[in-house]
Coordinates of C-alpha atoms in Angstrom, one line a residue:
Chain A
M1 CA 63.8 37.2 28.9
K2 CA 64.5 33.7 27.5
R3 CA 61.9 32.4 30.2
R4 CA 59.1 34.9 29.4
N5 CA 59.4 33.9 25.7
Q6 CA 58.8 30.1 26.9
E7 CA 55.7 31.1 29.0
E8 CA 54.1 32.9 26.2
M9 CA 54.3 29.9 23.7
Q10 CA 52.7 27.5 26.3
T11 CA 49.8 29.4 27.2
P12 CA 47.2 28.7 24.3
I13 CA 47.7 25.2 24.3
A14 CA 45.9 24.2 27.7
S15 CA 42.6 25.9 26.6
L16 CA 43.0 24.5 23.0
I17 CA 43.0 21.0 24.8
D18 CA 40.1 21.9 26.7
V19 CA 38.1 22.7 23.8
V20 CA 39.4 19.7 21.5
F21 CA 38.5 17.2 24.5
L22 CA 35.0 18.7 24.8
L23 CA 34.3 18.0 21.0
I24 CA 35.7 14.7 21.2
I25 CA 33.6 13.7 24.2
F26 CA 30.7 15.1 22.2
F27 CA 31.3 13.1 19.0
V28 CA 32.0 9.9 21.0
V29 CA 28.7 10.3 22.9
T30 CA 26.6 11.0 19.7
A31 CA 28.3 8.5 17.5
S32 CA 27.5 5.4 19.5
V33 CA 23.6 5.9 19.1
E34 CA 23.5 5.0 15.4
K35 CA 24.0 1.2 15.2
D36 CA 22.0 0.5 11.9
I37 CA 23.9 -0.3 8.9
I38 CA 22.4 2.1 6.3
D39 CA 22.6 1.2 2.7
E40 CA 24.2 4.7 1.7
S41 CA 23.6 3.9 -2.2
I42 CA 19.6 4.1 -2.0
M43 CA 18.2 7.4 -2.9
L44 CA 14.7 7.3 -1.2
A45 CA 11.7 8.8 -2.8
Q46 CA 10.5 12.3 -1.3
A47 CA 7.3 12.4 0.9
K48 CA 6.4 15.9 1.2
H49 CA 3.7 15.6 4.2
V50 CA 4.3 12.7 6.3
P51 CA 6.3 13.4 9.2
P52 CA 9.5 11.6 9.8
V53 CA 9.6 8.8 12.3
E54 CA 10.8 9.7 15.5
Q55 CA 11.4 6.1 17.1
K56 CA 11.3 2.8 15.1
D57 CA 10.5 -0.5 16.6
P58 CA 13.6 -2.2 17.4
R59 CA 12.5 -5.5 15.8
T60 CA 12.0 -4.1 12.4
I61 CA 13.6 -5.9 9.5
T62 CA 14.9 -3.6 6.9
I63 CA 15.0 -4.8 3.3
N64 CA 17.0 -2.6 1.0
I65 CA 16.1 -2.6 -2.7
E66 CA 18.5 -1.2 -5.0
V67 CA 17.9 0.7 -8.4
D68 CA 18.6 -2.6 -10.3
G69 CA 15.9 -4.6 -8.2
S70 CA 18.6 -6.5 -6.1
A71 CA 17.4 -6.8 -2.4
N72 CA 19.7 -6.8 0.4
I73 CA 19.5 -6.9 4.3
A74 CA 22.2 -4.9 6.3
L75 CA 24.1 -5.0 3.0
Q76 CA 24.0 -8.8 2.6
P77 CA 22.5 -9.6 -1.0
M78 CA 19.4 -11.6 -0.7
S79 CA 17.9 -14.0 -3.2
P80 CA 14.1 -14.2 -3.0
K81 CA 14.7 -17.8 -1.5
A82 CA 17.1 -16.4 1.2
L83 CA 14.6 -13.5 1.9
Q84 CA 11.9 -16.0 2.2
N85 CA 13.8 -18.4 4.6
I86 CA 14.8 -15.2 6.8
L87 CA 11.1 -14.1 6.8
T88 CA 9.5 -17.3 7.7
A89 CA 12.2 -17.7 10.6
T90 CA 11.3 -14.5 11.8
R91 CA 7.7 -15.0 11.7
E92 CA 8.2 -18.3 13.7
K93 CA 10.2 -16.8 16.3
G94 CA 8.8 -13.1 16.6
G95 CA 5.1 -13.6 15.3
N96 CA 3.5 -11.9 12.5
S97 CA 3.5 -8.5 13.9
V98 CA 7.2 -8.0 13.2
P99 CA 7.4 -4.8 11.2
I100 CA 9.2 -5.0 7.8
L101 CA 10.6 -1.8 6.3
L102 CA 11.1 -1.6 2.6
R103 CA 13.8 1.1 1.8
S104 CA 13.3 1.2 -2.0
D105 CA 15.2 3.5 -4.3
G106 CA 12.8 6.1 -5.7
R107 CA 14.1 5.2 -9.3
T108 CA 13.5 1.4 -8.8
I109 CA 10.9 -0.2 -11.2
Y110 CA 7.8 -1.2 -9.2
R111 CA 8.0 -4.6 -10.6
D112 CA 11.1 -5.3 -8.3
V113 CA 9.5 -3.9 -5.4
S114 CA 6.4 -6.2 -5.8
K115 CA 8.4 -9.2 -6.0
V116 CA 9.7 -8.5 -2.6
M117 CA 6.2 -7.5 -1.3
D118 CA 5.3 -10.8 -2.7
V119 CA 7.7 -12.7 -0.5
V120 CA 7.0 -10.8 2.3
G121 CA 3.1 -11.5 1.9
K122 CA 3.8 -15.1 1.6
S123 CA 5.8 -15.2 4.8
G124 CA 2.8 -14.2 6.8
L125 CA 4.1 -10.9 8.0
Y126 CA 1.5 -7.9 7.6
R127 CA 3.1 -4.8 8.9
V128 CA 4.7 -3.4 5.8
S129 CA 6.1 0.2 5.4
L130 CA 7.7 1.9 2.5
A131 CA 10.5 4.3 3.4
A132 CA 10.5 7.7 2.2
E133 CA 12.7 10.7 2.8
A134 CA 10.8 13.2 4.9
E135 CA 10.9 16.8 3.9
G136 CA 12.6 19.0 6.6
K137 CA 13.3 18.0 10.1
Chain B
M1 CA 73.0 25.5 37.7
A2 CA 71.4 27.2 34.5
G3 CA 71.9 23.8 32.6
K4 CA 69.8 21.9 35.1
R5 CA 67.0 24.3 35.5
K6 CA 66.5 24.2 31.4
R7 CA 66.3 20.1 31.6
V8 CA 63.4 20.2 33.9
Q9 CA 61.5 22.4 31.8
E10 CA 62.0 20.5 28.6
Q11 CA 60.9 17.1 30.4
A12 CA 57.7 18.9 31.3
E13 CA 56.7 19.7 27.9
V14 CA 57.5 16.5 25.9
P15 CA 54.2 14.4 26.1
M16 CA 52.1 17.3 25.3
S17 CA 52.7 17.4 21.6
S18 CA 52.3 13.8 20.7
M19 CA 48.9 13.6 22.9
I20 CA 47.7 16.7 20.8
D21 CA 48.5 14.6 17.6
V22 CA 46.3 11.8 18.9
V23 CA 43.7 14.0 20.0
F24 CA 43.5 15.7 16.8
L25 CA 43.5 12.6 14.9
L26 CA 40.5 11.4 16.8
L27 CA 38.7 14.7 16.4
I28 CA 39.2 14.5 12.6
Y29 CA 37.9 10.7 12.7
F30 CA 34.8 11.7 14.5
I31 CA 34.0 14.8 12.2
V32 CA 34.5 12.8 9.2
T33 CA 32.4 9.7 10.3
Q34 CA 29.7 11.9 11.5
K35 CA 26.7 11.8 9.3
D36 CA 23.7 13.7 9.0
E37 CA 20.6 12.3 10.7
V38 CA 18.5 10.9 7.9
S39 CA 15.1 11.7 8.6
E40 CA 12.8 9.1 7.1
A41 CA 9.1 8.8 6.9
H42 CA 7.7 5.4 7.1
L43 CA 4.4 4.7 4.9
A44 CA 2.4 1.8 6.1
V45 CA 0.9 -0.3 3.4
N46 CA -1.4 -3.4 3.4
L47 CA -0.4 -6.1 0.9
P48 CA -2.9 -8.5 -0.6
T49 CA -3.5 -11.5 1.8
P50 CA -3.3 -15.0 0.3
N51 CA -6.7 -15.9 1.8
V52 CA -8.7 -13.8 -0.6
A53 CA -12.3 -14.8 0.4
Q54 CA -11.9 -13.6 4.0
K55 CA -10.4 -10.2 2.8
Q56 CA -13.4 -9.6 0.8
Q57 CA -15.8 -9.8 3.6
E58 CA -13.8 -7.4 5.6
D59 CA -13.8 -4.6 2.8
P60 CA -16.3 -1.9 2.6
P61 CA -18.3 -2.1 -0.6
R62 CA -16.6 0.7 -2.5
P63 CA -13.1 1.4 -1.9
I64 CA -11.5 4.4 -3.4
E65 CA -9.4 3.2 -6.4
I66 CA -6.2 4.8 -7.5
T67 CA -4.3 3.5 -10.3
V68 CA -0.4 4.4 -10.5
L69 CA 1.0 4.1 -13.9
A70 CA 4.3 5.1 -15.1
D71 CA 3.4 8.4 -16.3
K72 CA 0.1 9.3 -14.8
V73 CA -2.3 8.6 -12.0
Q74 CA -6.0 7.7 -12.3
L75 CA -8.7 8.1 -9.6
Q76 CA -11.5 5.5 -10.3
G77 CA -10.3 5.0 -14.0
R78 CA -9.9 8.6 -15.0
T79 CA -6.6 10.2 -15.4
M80 CA -5.9 13.4 -13.3
T81 CA -3.3 15.5 -11.6
T82 CA -2.4 14.6 -7.9
D83 CA -3.5 17.8 -6.9
R84 CA -7.1 17.3 -8.5
I85 CA -7.3 13.9 -6.6
V86 CA -6.7 15.6 -3.3
E87 CA -9.6 17.8 -4.1
M88 CA -11.6 15.1 -5.3
L89 CA -11.0 12.9 -2.0
E90 CA -10.9 15.5 0.6
P91 CA -14.8 16.0 1.0
R92 CA -15.1 12.3 1.0
V93 CA -12.8 11.5 3.8
K94 CA -13.7 14.3 5.9
D95 CA -15.8 12.5 8.4
S96 CA -14.1 9.3 8.8
P97 CA -10.7 8.6 7.1
E98 CA -10.0 5.7 9.2
E99 CA -12.9 3.6 7.8
L100 CA -12.3 4.3 4.1
T101 CA -10.1 1.8 2.2
V102 CA -7.9 3.0 -0.7
M103 CA -7.0 0.3 -3.4
I104 CA -3.7 1.5 -5.1
K105 CA -3.2 -0.4 -8.2
T106 CA 0.2 -0.1 -9.2
S107 CA 1.6 -0.9 -12.6
T108 CA 4.8 -2.9 -12.7
K109 CA 6.4 -0.2 -15.0
A110 CA 5.9 2.4 -12.5
H111 CA 8.6 3.8 -10.3
T112 CA 8.9 3.5 -6.6
S113 CA 8.8 7.1 -6.3
N114 CA 5.2 7.3 -8.2
L115 CA 3.9 4.9 -5.8
V116 CA 5.3 7.0 -2.7
E117 CA 3.9 10.0 -4.0
V118 CA 0.5 8.7 -3.9
L119 CA 0.9 7.2 -0.7
D120 CA 2.0 10.4 0.7
L121 CA -0.7 12.3 -0.7
C122 CA -3.3 9.8 0.8
R123 CA -1.8 10.0 4.2
S124 CA -1.8 14.0 4.0
I125 CA -5.6 13.7 4.0
G126 CA -5.7 11.3 6.7
L127 CA -6.4 8.0 4.8
T128 CA -4.6 5.2 6.5
Q129 CA -5.8 1.9 5.1
L130 CA -3.9 1.7 2.0
N131 CA -3.9 -1.6 0.1
V132 CA -1.3 -1.8 -2.6
V133 CA -2.1 -4.3 -5.3
T134 CA 0.1 -5.0 -8.4
L135 CA -1.4 -4.4 -11.8
D136 CA -0.6 -6.9 -14.3
D137 CA 0.2 -5.2 -17.6

């Protein structure tokens, strides 16, 4: 009688572990794909018509522009001067076709965006894109 | 005899519970850190280049001119809704949208979302040569 009780308690654990391990492996595999540091505080403007980007150029330099107009690259705050230095160095190393992605908050005043655009323009890099949130998936 | 049998069963059960603790901890960690795939659209823009003389030769004689102000949008200097702009432009771009150049003059007081909206509607009707210039006001 005592033994039967113990067996009954043990049974569901093995299948539970199977499921839990399966979930863990799934999350480990899918989590390691995303390597970019994304500035979560930025709320992009909505684009209703343009399809979402499937694959972006791995050389892309992403410049985040906050609501208050401050710029950062991978959460590192950038003064216009520092930005200029980085972009010039990029052009010298990778040529002027390195894509630049401006992730500007939708509420940012255009004056602040244009300041960053001016710096990018001066550096000689010409492939500039503005990021927007694509509707749907 | 009975005592010995019980001891063997206990030893076999011991590592399970701690393993489940660890496994659940991992599972919860991955569920929490897993974030939604952000679907971003990238709107390519052309910036004014420093050597203006060369640029003027390349441009077709009459680019479409859209002015983005903080509270309104103008096509060739006339204020209208974005839907109306699409209506006006669609017949013009039907044949060769790639060759047409759009000059988007953006007020420094406009928000990024205003500009993105215009870029988005230009792309929706097939225009790809989008020049963004800053309006001094």
